[in-house]
Short mmCIF file of C-alpha atoms in Angstrom, two decimals:
data_model
loop_
_atom_site.label_atom_id
_atom_site.label_comp_id
_atom_site.label_asym_id
_atom_site.label_seq_id
_atom_site.Cartn_x
_atom_site.Cartn_y
_atom_site.Cartn_z
CA UNK A 278 -0.31 0.01 -0.02
CA UNK A 279 1.26 3.63 -0.65
CA UNK A 280 2.16 5.50 1.84
CA UNK A 281 1.17 9.10 1.83
CA UNK A 282 3.39 11.65 3.38
CA UNK A 283 1.79 14.05 5.64
CA UNK A 284 1.78 17.73 4.33
CA UNK A 285 3.06 20.14 6.73
CA UNK A 286 0.19 22.23 8.41
CA UNK A 287 1.46 25.53 7.14
CA UNK A 288 1.49 24.29 3.59
CA UNK A 289 -1.80 22.94 3.91
CA UNK A 290 -2.97 25.95 5.33
CA UNK A 291 -1.29 27.94 2.42
CA UNK A 292 -3.43 25.63 -0.01
CA UNK A 293 -6.66 26.57 1.69
CA UNK A 294 -5.66 30.22 2.08
CA UNK A 295 -5.33 30.23 -1.88
CA UNK A 296 -8.37 28.34 -2.17
CA UNK A 297 -10.49 30.71 -0.31
CA UNK A 298 -9.07 33.55 -2.11
CA UNK A 299 -9.70 32.65 -5.49
CA UNK A 300 -13.28 31.57 -4.71
CA UNK A 301 -13.91 34.77 -3.35
CA UNK A 302 -12.36 36.16 -6.48
CA UNK A 303 -14.60 34.35 -8.52
CA UNK A 304 -17.62 36.56 -7.44
CA UNK A 305 -15.67 39.77 -7.60
CA UNK A 306 -18.84 42.32 -7.88
CA UNK A 307 -20.32 40.45 -4.89
CA UNK A 308 -16.86 40.51 -3.34
CA UNK A 309 -16.77 44.14 -3.68
CA UNK A 310 -19.97 44.99 -2.46
CA UNK A 311 -19.34 43.45 0.83
CA UNK A 312 -15.86 44.92 0.73
CA UNK A 313 -17.57 48.48 0.53
CA UNK A 314 -20.23 47.30 2.99
CA UNK A 315 -17.97 46.65 5.53
CA UNK A 316 -15.82 49.71 5.16
CA UNK A 317 -18.77 52.04 5.45
CA UNK A 318 -19.97 50.37 8.51
CA UNK A 319 -16.68 50.87 10.31
CA UNK A 320 -16.28 54.70 8.74
CA UNK A 321 -19.71 55.24 10.27
CA UNK A 322 -18.20 54.59 13.86
CA UNK A 323 -15.04 56.57 12.80
CA UNK A 324 -17.08 59.66 11.87
CA UNK A 325 -19.02 59.71 15.10
CA UNK A 326 -15.78 59.98 17.13
CA UNK A 327 -14.67 62.54 14.93
CA UNK A 328 -17.83 64.49 15.16
CA UNK A 329 -18.10 64.10 18.84
CA UNK A 330 -14.87 65.62 19.29
CA UNK A 331 -15.38 68.36 16.92
CA UNK A 332 -17.62 69.57 19.47
CA UNK A 333 -15.71 68.25 22.49
CA UNK A 334 -12.27 68.63 21.69
CA UNK A 335 -11.20 66.23 24.56
CA UNK A 336 -12.57 63.47 26.68
CA UNK A 337 -10.98 62.86 29.92
CA UNK A 338 -8.01 64.44 28.95
CA UNK A 339 -7.49 61.90 25.71
CA UNK A 340 -7.16 63.82 22.38
CA UNK A 341 -8.79 62.90 19.41
CA UNK A 342 -5.48 61.29 17.78
CA UNK A 343 -5.02 59.29 21.43
CA UNK A 344 -8.64 57.79 21.05
CA UNK A 345 -8.30 57.01 17.40
CA UNK A 346 -4.83 55.08 18.36
CA UNK A 347 -7.24 53.00 20.66
CA UNK A 348 -10.06 52.73 18.04
CA UNK A 349 -7.55 51.58 15.35
CA UNK A 350 -5.76 49.02 16.97
CA UNK A 351 -9.11 47.13 18.29
CA UNK A 352 -10.59 47.74 14.87
CA UNK A 353 -7.54 45.74 13.24
CA UNK A 354 -7.29 43.14 15.86
CA UNK A 355 -10.87 42.42 15.36
CA UNK A 356 -10.96 42.45 11.75
CA UNK A 357 -7.96 40.03 11.67
CA UNK A 358 -10.22 37.50 13.94
CA UNK A 359 -13.08 37.94 11.57
CA UNK A 360 -10.89 37.37 8.39
CA UNK A 361 -9.10 34.28 9.55
CA UNK A 362 -11.49 32.95 11.91
CA UNK A 363 -14.58 33.29 10.24
CA UNK A 364 -15.07 29.39 10.72
CA UNK A 365 -15.70 29.71 14.36
CA UNK A 366 -17.78 32.61 13.77
CA UNK A 367 -20.20 30.78 11.89
CA UNK A 368 -19.46 27.49 13.47
CA UNK A 369 -23.11 27.45 14.96
CA UNK A 370 -24.43 26.74 11.24
CA UNK A 371 -21.90 23.66 11.28
CA UNK A 372 -23.39 22.01 14.50
CA UNK A 373 -26.94 22.67 13.47
CA UNK A 374 -26.40 21.17 9.92
CA UNK A 375 -24.59 18.37 11.30
CA UNK A 376 -21.71 19.03 8.92
CA UNK A 377 -19.04 19.20 11.80
CA UNK A 378 -19.15 15.36 11.84
CA UNK A 379 -17.36 15.41 8.53
CA UNK A 380 -14.68 17.33 10.16
CA UNK A 381 -14.38 14.74 12.73
CA UNK A 382 -13.17 12.11 10.13
CA UNK A 383 -10.54 14.50 8.88
CA UNK A 384 -7.07 13.32 9.65
CA UNK A 385 -5.99 16.70 11.10
CA UNK A 386 -6.78 18.51 14.39
CA UNK A 387 -10.43 19.88 14.65
CA UNK A 388 -8.98 23.38 15.47
CA UNK A 389 -6.95 23.39 12.25
CA UNK A 390 -9.95 21.86 10.15
CA UNK A 391 -12.42 24.64 11.65
CA UNK A 392 -9.81 27.14 10.90
CA UNK A 393 -9.35 26.56 7.54
CA UNK A 394 -13.18 25.73 6.63
CA UNK A 395 -13.88 29.77 5.93
CA UNK A 396 -12.11 32.74 5.29
CA UNK A 397 -13.76 35.95 5.01
CA UNK A 398 -11.59 38.23 2.66
CA UNK A 399 -14.29 41.08 2.17
CA UNK A 400 -13.52 42.04 5.75
CA UNK A 401 -9.76 43.02 4.80
CA UNK A 402 -11.53 46.82 3.79
CA UNK A 403 -11.73 47.31 7.66
CA UNK A 404 -8.13 46.24 8.15
CA UNK A 405 -7.27 48.88 5.60
CA UNK A 406 -9.11 51.56 7.41
CA UNK A 407 -7.33 50.55 10.65
CA UNK A 408 -3.87 51.08 9.07
CA UNK A 409 -4.96 54.33 7.57
CA UNK A 410 -6.51 55.48 10.75
CA UNK A 411 -3.08 54.42 12.71
CA UNK A 412 -1.20 56.37 10.33
CA UNK A 413 -2.98 59.65 11.04
CA UNK A 414 -3.08 59.10 15.02
CA UNK A 415 0.59 57.93 15.10
CA UNK A 416 1.58 61.45 13.23
CA UNK A 417 -0.88 63.69 15.07
CA UNK A 418 -0.33 62.01 18.60
CA UNK A 419 2.22 63.39 21.12
CA UNK A 420 3.99 60.34 21.62
CA UNK A 421 7.71 60.15 21.79
CA UNK A 422 8.60 56.83 20.05
CA UNK A 423 11.07 54.71 21.62
CA UNK A 424 12.10 50.83 20.92
CA UNK A 425 10.19 49.77 23.99
CA UNK A 426 6.89 52.07 22.91
CA UNK A 427 7.15 50.50 19.28
CA UNK A 428 7.42 47.08 20.89
CA UNK A 429 4.43 47.82 23.46
CA UNK A 430 2.13 48.98 20.14
CA UNK A 431 3.29 45.63 18.51
CA UNK A 432 2.37 43.74 21.41
CA UNK A 433 -0.89 45.69 21.64
CA UNK A 434 -1.68 44.95 18.25
CA UNK A 435 -1.05 41.16 18.94
CA UNK A 436 -3.07 41.15 22.00
CA UNK A 437 -6.06 42.70 20.21
CA UNK A 438 -5.88 40.00 17.13
CA UNK A 439 -5.36 37.17 20.24
CA UNK A 440 -8.24 38.40 22.30
CA UNK A 441 -10.87 38.68 19.42
CA UNK A 442 -9.68 35.21 17.95
CA UNK A 443 -10.08 33.74 21.49
CA UNK A 444 -13.68 35.06 21.99
CA UNK A 445 -14.59 33.47 18.43
CA UNK A 446 -13.11 30.18 19.65
CA UNK A 447 -14.83 30.52 22.87
CA UNK A 448 -18.33 31.52 21.06
CA UNK A 449 -17.77 28.50 18.83
CA UNK A 450 -17.17 26.02 22.15
CA UNK A 451 -20.27 27.19 23.82
CA UNK A 452 -22.27 25.90 20.63
CA UNK A 453 -21.67 22.50 21.47
CA UNK A 454 -23.73 23.39 24.60
CA UNK A 455 -26.23 25.37 23.51
CA UNK A 456 -26.55 24.25 19.66
CA UNK A 457 -27.55 27.67 18.84
CA UNK A 458 -25.46 30.53 18.28
CA UNK A 459 -25.48 32.52 21.35
CA UNK A 460 -26.25 36.20 20.67
CA UNK A 461 -24.99 37.19 24.36
CA UNK A 462 -21.45 36.27 23.21
CA UNK A 463 -22.02 39.43 21.06
CA UNK A 464 -21.86 41.70 24.37
CA UNK A 465 -18.08 40.56 24.48
CA UNK A 466 -16.82 40.59 20.80
CA UNK A 467 -19.00 43.40 19.49
CA UNK A 468 -19.39 45.43 22.55
CA UNK A 469 -15.76 45.12 23.45
CA UNK A 470 -14.98 46.75 20.14
CA UNK A 471 -17.33 49.46 20.80
CA UNK A 472 -15.94 49.88 24.28
CA UNK A 473 -12.39 49.68 23.40
CA UNK A 474 -12.74 52.56 20.93
CA UNK A 475 -11.91 54.72 23.87
CA UNK A 476 -9.56 54.16 26.53
CA UNK A 477 -11.50 52.49 29.22
CA UNK A 478 -11.03 54.64 32.29
CA UNK A 479 -13.00 57.49 30.29
CA UNK A 480 -16.35 55.30 31.42
CA UNK A 481 -15.21 56.12 34.80
CA UNK A 482 -16.12 52.72 36.13
CA UNK A 483 -13.87 50.69 38.54
CA UNK A 484 -15.71 47.46 38.04
CA UNK A 485 -16.13 47.59 34.40
CA UNK A 486 -12.19 47.52 34.22
CA UNK A 487 -11.74 45.02 36.77
CA UNK A 488 -14.12 42.91 34.63
CA UNK A 489 -12.29 43.61 31.53
CA UNK A 490 -8.84 42.79 33.23
CA UNK A 491 -9.53 39.59 34.75
CA UNK A 492 -12.59 37.79 33.18
CA UNK A 493 -12.25 39.02 29.52
CA UNK A 494 -9.16 40.76 29.32
CA UNK A 495 -9.54 43.41 26.53
CA UNK A 496 -8.09 46.03 29.09
CA UNK A 497 -4.61 43.81 29.09
CA UNK A 498 -4.97 43.69 25.21
CA UNK A 499 -5.19 47.25 24.85
CA UNK A 500 -5.85 49.69 27.69
CA UNK A 501 -2.80 48.81 29.77
CA UNK A 502 -0.23 49.04 27.04
CA UNK A 503 -1.80 52.04 25.59
CA UNK A 504 -1.25 53.81 28.92
CA UNK A 505 2.40 52.93 28.64
CA UNK A 506 2.59 53.93 25.27
CA UNK A 507 0.99 57.32 25.68
CA UNK A 508 3.55 57.95 28.72
CA UNK A 509 0.73 57.67 31.56
CA UNK A 510 2.27 54.88 33.11
CA UNK A 511 5.92 54.07 33.14
CA UNK A 512 6.20 50.61 34.71
CA UNK A 513 7.19 48.32 32.10
CA UNK A 514 4.84 45.77 33.03
CA UNK A 515 2.06 47.55 31.39
CA UNK A 516 3.62 46.92 27.97
CA UNK A 517 3.88 43.45 28.74
CA UNK A 518 -0.04 42.66 29.67
CA UNK A 519 -0.92 41.78 26.02
CA UNK A 520 0.73 38.63 26.90
CA UNK A 521 -1.52 37.74 28.99
CA UNK A 522 -4.19 37.18 26.31
CA UNK A 523 -2.48 34.11 25.50
CA UNK A 524 -3.53 32.58 28.61
CA UNK A 525 -7.09 33.69 27.98
CA UNK A 526 -6.72 32.01 24.34
CA UNK A 527 -5.53 28.81 26.31
CA UNK A 528 -8.68 29.04 28.42
CA UNK A 529 -10.75 29.44 25.27
CA UNK A 530 -9.30 26.48 23.77
CA UNK A 531 -10.13 24.56 26.71
CA UNK A 532 -13.67 25.19 26.76
CA UNK A 533 -13.73 24.10 23.04
CA UNK A 534 -11.93 20.75 23.58
CA UNK A 535 -14.52 20.29 26.69
CA UNK A 536 -17.23 20.95 24.07
CA UNK A 537 -15.91 18.64 21.16
CA UNK A 538 -15.62 15.60 24.20
CA UNK A 539 -19.47 15.79 24.88
CA UNK A 540 -20.54 16.55 21.47
CA UNK A 541 -23.41 14.36 20.18
CA UNK A 542 -24.20 14.93 16.51
CA UNK A 543 -27.75 16.72 16.18
CA UNK A 544 -27.97 14.30 12.89
CA UNK A 545 -28.41 15.63 9.46
CA UNK B 715 -62.99 47.47 8.59
CA UNK B 716 -63.14 44.68 6.52
CA UNK B 717 -60.24 45.53 4.29
CA UNK B 718 -58.32 45.90 7.17
CA UNK B 719 -58.92 42.60 8.49
CA UNK B 720 -56.35 40.57 6.63
CA UNK B 721 -53.62 42.47 8.07
CA UNK B 722 -54.70 42.14 11.44
CA UNK B 723 -54.58 38.42 10.89
CA UNK B 724 -51.02 39.06 9.26
CA UNK B 725 -49.94 41.07 12.54
CA UNK B 726 -51.49 38.33 15.01
CA UNK B 727 -49.75 35.35 12.83
CA UNK B 728 -46.33 37.12 13.14
CA UNK B 729 -46.71 37.93 16.85
CA UNK B 730 -47.54 34.38 17.76
CA UNK B 731 -44.80 33.42 15.90
CA UNK B 732 -42.32 35.69 17.77
CA UNK B 733 -43.25 34.68 21.10
CA UNK B 734 -41.97 31.21 20.22
CA UNK B 735 -38.75 32.66 20.26
CA UNK B 736 -38.65 34.17 23.98
CA UNK B 737 -35.02 32.99 24.69
CA UNK B 738 -34.15 35.29 21.75
CA UNK B 739 -36.00 37.91 23.39
CA UNK B 740 -34.46 37.56 26.53
CA UNK B 741 -30.83 37.41 25.28
CA UNK B 742 -31.75 40.49 23.24
CA UNK B 743 -32.69 42.48 26.36
CA UNK B 744 -29.54 41.54 27.95
CA UNK B 745 -27.60 42.87 25.11
CA UNK B 746 -29.58 45.79 25.04
CA UNK B 747 -28.90 46.68 28.52
CA UNK B 748 -25.05 46.52 28.23
CA UNK B 749 -25.19 48.38 24.88
CA UNK B 750 -27.50 51.22 26.65
CA UNK B 751 -25.20 51.34 29.71
CA UNK B 752 -21.75 51.63 27.90
CA UNK B 753 -23.76 54.65 25.52
CA UNK B 754 -24.63 56.49 28.73
CA UNK B 755 -21.26 56.03 30.52
CA UNK B 756 -19.62 57.32 27.01
CA UNK B 757 -21.95 60.52 26.86
CA UNK B 758 -21.47 61.30 30.48
CA UNK B 759 -17.75 61.27 30.22
CA UNK B 760 -18.22 63.81 27.36
CA UNK B 761 -20.15 65.60 29.51
CA UNK B 762 -17.84 65.68 32.46
CA UNK B 763 -15.27 66.88 30.04
CA UNK B 764 -17.17 69.80 28.81
CA UNK B 765 -20.48 70.69 30.53
CA UNK B 766 -21.07 73.78 28.55
CA UNK B 767 -20.44 71.92 25.08
CA UNK B 768 -23.05 69.35 26.31
CA UNK B 769 -26.73 70.16 24.89
CA UNK B 770 -28.58 67.55 26.79
CA UNK B 771 -29.01 67.01 30.57
CA UNK B 772 -27.89 63.78 32.16
CA UNK B 773 -31.58 62.69 32.63
CA UNK B 774 -32.32 63.53 29.16
CA UNK B 775 -29.34 61.70 27.62
CA UNK B 776 -30.18 58.52 29.82
CA UNK B 777 -33.81 58.55 28.65
CA UNK B 778 -32.66 59.01 25.05
CA UNK B 779 -30.61 56.21 25.09
CA UNK B 780 -33.16 53.70 27.07
CA UNK B 781 -35.81 54.80 24.79
CA UNK B 782 -33.63 53.85 21.82
CA UNK B 783 -32.70 50.69 23.54
CA UNK B 784 -36.43 49.59 24.25
CA UNK B 785 -37.78 50.58 20.71
CA UNK B 786 -34.94 49.22 18.76
CA UNK B 787 -36.52 46.63 16.91
CA UNK B 788 -38.86 48.99 15.60
CA UNK B 789 -35.92 51.21 14.08
CA UNK B 790 -33.37 48.32 13.46
CA UNK B 791 -32.17 49.41 10.22
CA UNK B 792 -30.11 46.35 9.63
CA UNK B 793 -32.88 43.90 9.40
CA UNK B 794 -34.52 43.73 6.12
CA UNK B 795 -37.40 40.96 5.54
CA UNK B 796 -35.48 38.35 4.38
CA UNK B 797 -38.40 36.18 2.80
CA UNK B 798 -39.50 39.16 1.01
CA UNK B 799 -36.09 39.52 -0.40
CA UNK B 800 -35.98 35.75 -1.36
CA UNK B 801 -39.12 36.12 -3.08
CA UNK B 802 -37.96 38.94 -5.25
CA UNK B 803 -34.62 36.95 -5.88
CA UNK B 804 -36.30 33.21 -6.62
CA UNK B 805 -39.41 34.57 -8.17
CA UNK B 806 -41.85 33.22 -6.11
CA UNK B 807 -43.09 37.17 -5.57
CA UNK B 808 -45.02 35.94 -9.11
CA UNK B 809 -47.29 33.72 -6.55
CA UNK B 810 -47.80 37.06 -4.19
CA UNK B 811 -49.22 38.85 -7.39
CA UNK B 812 -52.05 36.18 -7.63
CA UNK B 813 -53.52 37.45 -4.30
CA UNK B 814 -56.23 39.77 -4.38
CA UNK B 815 -54.47 42.22 -2.41
CA UNK B 816 -51.89 45.12 -3.87
CA UNK B 817 -48.46 44.29 -3.23
CA UNK B 818 -47.07 47.34 -1.37
CA UNK B 819 -49.52 47.60 1.52
CA UNK B 820 -49.27 43.92 2.10
CA UNK B 821 -45.35 44.14 2.20
CA UNK B 822 -46.05 47.36 4.30
CA UNK B 823 -47.99 45.37 6.94
CA UNK B 824 -45.54 42.35 6.99
CA UNK B 825 -42.57 44.82 7.70
CA UNK B 826 -44.52 46.52 10.24
CA UNK B 827 -45.98 43.08 11.82
CA UNK B 828 -42.44 41.75 12.09
CA UNK B 829 -41.04 44.84 13.75
CA UNK B 830 -43.68 45.36 16.10
CA UNK B 831 -44.04 41.87 17.32
CA UNK B 832 -40.07 41.92 18.09
CA UNK B 833 -40.68 45.20 19.88
CA UNK B 834 -43.65 44.34 21.95
CA UNK B 835 -41.56 41.38 23.39
CA UNK B 836 -38.92 43.79 24.37
CA UNK B 837 -39.87 47.16 25.30
CA UNK B 838 -41.71 46.90 28.78
CA UNK B 839 -38.89 45.36 30.75
CA UNK B 840 -36.48 47.63 29.62
CA UNK B 841 -38.39 50.67 30.30
CA UNK B 842 -39.61 49.18 33.87
CA UNK B 843 -36.07 48.25 34.77
CA UNK B 844 -34.44 51.50 33.50
CA UNK B 845 -37.12 53.21 35.53
CA UNK B 846 -35.29 52.23 39.02
CA UNK B 847 -31.85 52.77 38.16
CA UNK B 848 -29.69 55.45 40.02
CA UNK B 849 -29.82 58.97 39.22
CA UNK B 850 -28.46 59.85 35.93
CA UNK B 851 -28.85 56.45 34.54
CA UNK B 852 -32.82 56.43 35.24
CA UNK B 853 -35.16 56.32 32.65
CA UNK B 854 -37.24 59.54 33.47
CA UNK B 855 -40.96 60.36 33.15
CA UNK B 856 -41.92 63.19 30.77
CA UNK B 857 -42.38 66.46 32.07
CA UNK B 858 -46.28 66.09 31.46
CA UNK B 859 -48.93 63.92 30.19
CA UNK B 860 -49.26 66.42 26.95
CA UNK B 861 -45.43 65.58 26.24
CA UNK B 862 -46.31 61.99 26.64
CA UNK B 863 -49.32 62.30 24.00
CA UNK B 864 -46.91 64.11 21.65
CA UNK B 865 -44.20 61.42 22.13
CA UNK B 866 -46.78 58.67 21.57
CA UNK B 867 -48.03 60.24 18.13
CA UNK B 868 -44.60 61.16 16.94
CA UNK B 869 -43.44 57.66 17.73
CA UNK B 870 -46.25 56.28 15.81
CA UNK B 871 -45.66 58.36 13.10
CA UNK B 872 -41.91 57.77 13.38
CA UNK B 873 -42.34 54.08 12.90
CA UNK B 874 -44.79 54.69 9.59
CA UNK B 875 -41.79 56.88 8.40
CA UNK B 876 -39.19 54.03 9.04
CA UNK B 877 -41.22 51.54 7.45
CA UNK B 878 -41.89 53.86 4.23
CA UNK B 879 -37.98 54.17 3.94
CA UNK B 880 -37.53 50.69 4.29
CA UNK B 881 -39.87 49.71 1.10
CA UNK B 882 -37.79 51.13 -1.39
CA UNK B 883 -34.54 49.45 0.12
CA UNK B 884 -36.46 46.30 -0.49
CA UNK B 885 -37.98 47.32 -4.09
CA UNK B 886 -34.25 48.13 -4.90
CA UNK B 887 -33.72 44.52 -4.84
CA UNK B 888 -35.89 44.39 -8.11
CA UNK B 889 -33.54 46.33 -9.99
CA UNK B 890 -30.16 44.98 -8.37
CA UNK B 891 -31.03 41.48 -7.49
CA UNK B 892 -28.68 41.47 -4.90
CA UNK B 893 -29.32 43.07 -1.17
CA UNK B 894 -26.09 43.13 0.58
CA UNK B 895 -24.66 46.60 -0.87
CA UNK B 896 -28.18 48.01 -0.20
CA UNK B 897 -28.46 46.82 3.28
CA UNK B 898 -25.07 48.31 4.32
CA UNK B 899 -25.46 51.51 2.64
CA UNK B 900 -29.19 51.91 3.83
CA UNK B 901 -28.26 50.83 7.53
CA UNK B 902 -25.25 53.19 7.84
CA UNK B 903 -26.95 56.00 6.42
CA UNK B 904 -29.91 55.64 8.36
CA UNK B 905 -28.17 54.83 11.78
CA UNK B 906 -26.03 57.90 11.13
CA UNK B 907 -28.66 60.33 10.28
CA UNK B 908 -31.27 59.38 12.42
CA UNK B 909 -29.18 59.43 15.93
CA UNK B 910 -29.18 55.77 16.50
CA UNK B 911 -25.31 55.88 16.36
CA UNK B 912 -24.70 59.38 18.23
CA UNK B 913 -27.86 61.37 19.58
CA UNK B 914 -28.46 64.10 17.09
CA UNK B 915 -28.19 66.87 19.61
CA UNK B 916 -24.48 66.11 20.00
CA UNK B 917 -23.86 66.31 16.44
CA UNK B 918 -22.22 69.96 14.91
CA UNK B 919 -25.18 72.28 14.36
CA UNK B 920 -24.76 72.65 10.71
CA UNK B 921 -24.97 69.09 10.36
CA UNK B 922 -28.14 68.88 12.27
CA UNK B 923 -29.53 71.86 10.16
CA UNK B 924 -28.69 69.80 6.97
CA UNK B 925 -30.54 66.77 8.42
CA UNK B 926 -33.92 68.80 9.25
CA UNK B 927 -34.12 68.90 5.32
CA UNK B 928 -34.18 65.06 5.21
CA UNK B 929 -36.77 62.29 6.57
CA UNK B 930 -33.87 60.93 8.75
CA UNK B 931 -34.20 63.65 11.67
CA UNK B 932 -38.06 62.72 11.91
CA UNK B 933 -37.35 59.01 12.50
CA UNK B 934 -36.55 58.11 16.34
CA UNK B 935 -34.62 61.09 17.20
CA UNK B 936 -37.79 63.22 17.22
CA UNK B 937 -40.17 61.26 19.68
CA UNK B 938 -37.24 60.55 21.92
CA UNK B 939 -36.57 64.29 22.03
CA UNK B 940 -39.99 65.31 22.44
CA UNK B 941 -40.43 62.84 25.13
CA UNK B 942 -37.59 64.04 27.36
CA UNK B 943 -38.56 67.84 26.60
CA UNK B 944 -35.51 68.58 24.83
CA UNK B 945 -38.05 69.63 21.82
CA UNK B 946 -40.27 72.09 23.56
CA UNK B 947 -44.02 71.38 23.65
CA UNK B 948 -44.78 74.30 21.63
CA UNK B 949 -42.28 72.92 18.36
CA UNK B 950 -43.69 69.39 18.69
CA UNK B 951 -46.53 70.05 16.36
CA UNK B 952 -44.32 71.14 13.71
CA UNK B 953 -42.16 68.18 14.03
CA UNK B 954 -45.20 66.01 13.88
CA UNK B 955 -46.47 67.96 10.91
CA UNK B 956 -43.14 67.44 9.00
CA UNK B 957 -43.33 63.46 9.97
CA UNK B 958 -46.89 63.70 8.09
CA UNK B 959 -45.39 65.57 5.19
CA UNK B 960 -42.74 62.96 4.52
CA UNK B 961 -45.22 60.31 4.79
CA UNK B 962 -47.03 61.75 2.32
CA UNK B 963 -44.17 61.87 0.12
CA UNK B 964 -42.26 58.24 0.94
CA UNK B 965 -45.43 56.35 0.58
CA UNK B 966 -46.39 57.06 -3.10
CA UNK B 967 -43.11 57.14 -4.05
CA UNK B 968 -42.46 53.45 -2.60
CA UNK B 969 -45.43 52.45 -4.48
CA UNK B 970 -44.60 53.81 -7.31
CA UNK B 971 -41.31 52.20 -7.23
CA UNK B 972 -42.78 48.95 -6.79
CA UNK B 973 -44.90 49.58 -9.67
CA UNK B 974 -41.95 50.34 -11.82
CA UNK B 975 -39.92 47.04 -10.39
CA UNK B 976 -43.03 44.88 -11.10
CA UNK B 977 -43.06 45.71 -14.61
CA UNK B 978 -39.34 44.45 -14.81
CA UNK B 979 -40.40 41.07 -13.76
CA UNK B 980 -40.21 38.06 -16.01
CA UNK B 981 -41.88 35.17 -14.71
CA UNK B 982 -40.25 32.12 -16.21
CA UNK B 983 -42.51 29.39 -15.34
CA UNK B 984 -41.93 26.28 -13.70
#
């Protein structure tokens, strides 16, 4: 019997990536429409921030460019998770229709199979917009850039990507228990995106920050490194808090694993 | 009355259908609470920063936000009637044309029914609970019963106006055969211009003037501002009149578009 050589995961991922990309390009007009639609949505929320600052100029001592720095890093992290973890985002459908059963038969890890099952390139519009807003914010904010601060910014971006990706995995994991998608999970992902558009302390609520530090580590991904970046906090630990989102990722994967173990097919 | 009966049947059918999804309603209510708190905290932050630039009182802000959350389903710009769109796309709209009722009022009724039925399940709990929150976050009573009356009339008109605006968005699918682009343009335009993203009094004065020449300002924004007394009672009749005028423009426009759209439909049999 012929032995098949196992393709390394990164090459397999590349194959799926180009497959999804080509598939999206087959329907160019539809792709462009949802691309612009997505961009328009985040453009509206950007415009809202802009106009509020037109009236108020600052909020709790934060300038427009500082707030935009917060907003753009969240936007980029959120859209990265939406582009690449679309399979987890729409996972409820797979459990309901029973097509998850097919993935169980594949000779790859389940996380990998779900990861490559869907990609949503139309969301790149938001990411590009995030880059543009970042460019504006970085050139207009009074930040004295040092290597440490640049590193903090990169960690912040990484933290946001990991944070929103973890939430999507958690959301998919919860589907095993509830079968249907849970709208409540949107409070954390979309709510986190909205909340994180501004530095978290402007809301003036201590429990809110504690919640988003210890239970859902949005503050670790973005708020604390942001304080370090803008010189409001000197302690280097503030710049390292995004690493904590990796622990959150592990917890979310844990929930997913428990879900898989108790999974009973809904049938087709 | 007899002609109305079929629409009432439609409506009660929809409500009973919606009542099956109580968990979804509960989840929706929870989400809307979080959303409401978030916005109130945000606007209070702006208010703290520069009270002189902030046009509303704390109570007015909180009330605006809670009314918005309570009646969200009525003014949700994102939710279009998927079955109507599917009818246009797969051609089953032909069956609808065989029915002895005209299409525009029927679709209008369907659209109203699905929005109202969703709102009916959600608005009372939100208004009741938010009435007992601490100062500054509480949904307050209107200054007088007359304010409430004006609010109610204006809310009904705003809702009709919203549905009248939604109709052309649905009908446009006849021409484009794809709803995703329309949906996002329509939703973002309406969300931004009707105060569901930022309460309109917080926008720059020039922009508010521009919006006052469009129907958008007279959607949810108007009844909420009348309720809280931000729009003085003496000005309320003027707002209500403008709402009526826009309805008189948009309903015939929608019906006309529908006629044009239907004239393009080719029924291929099968």
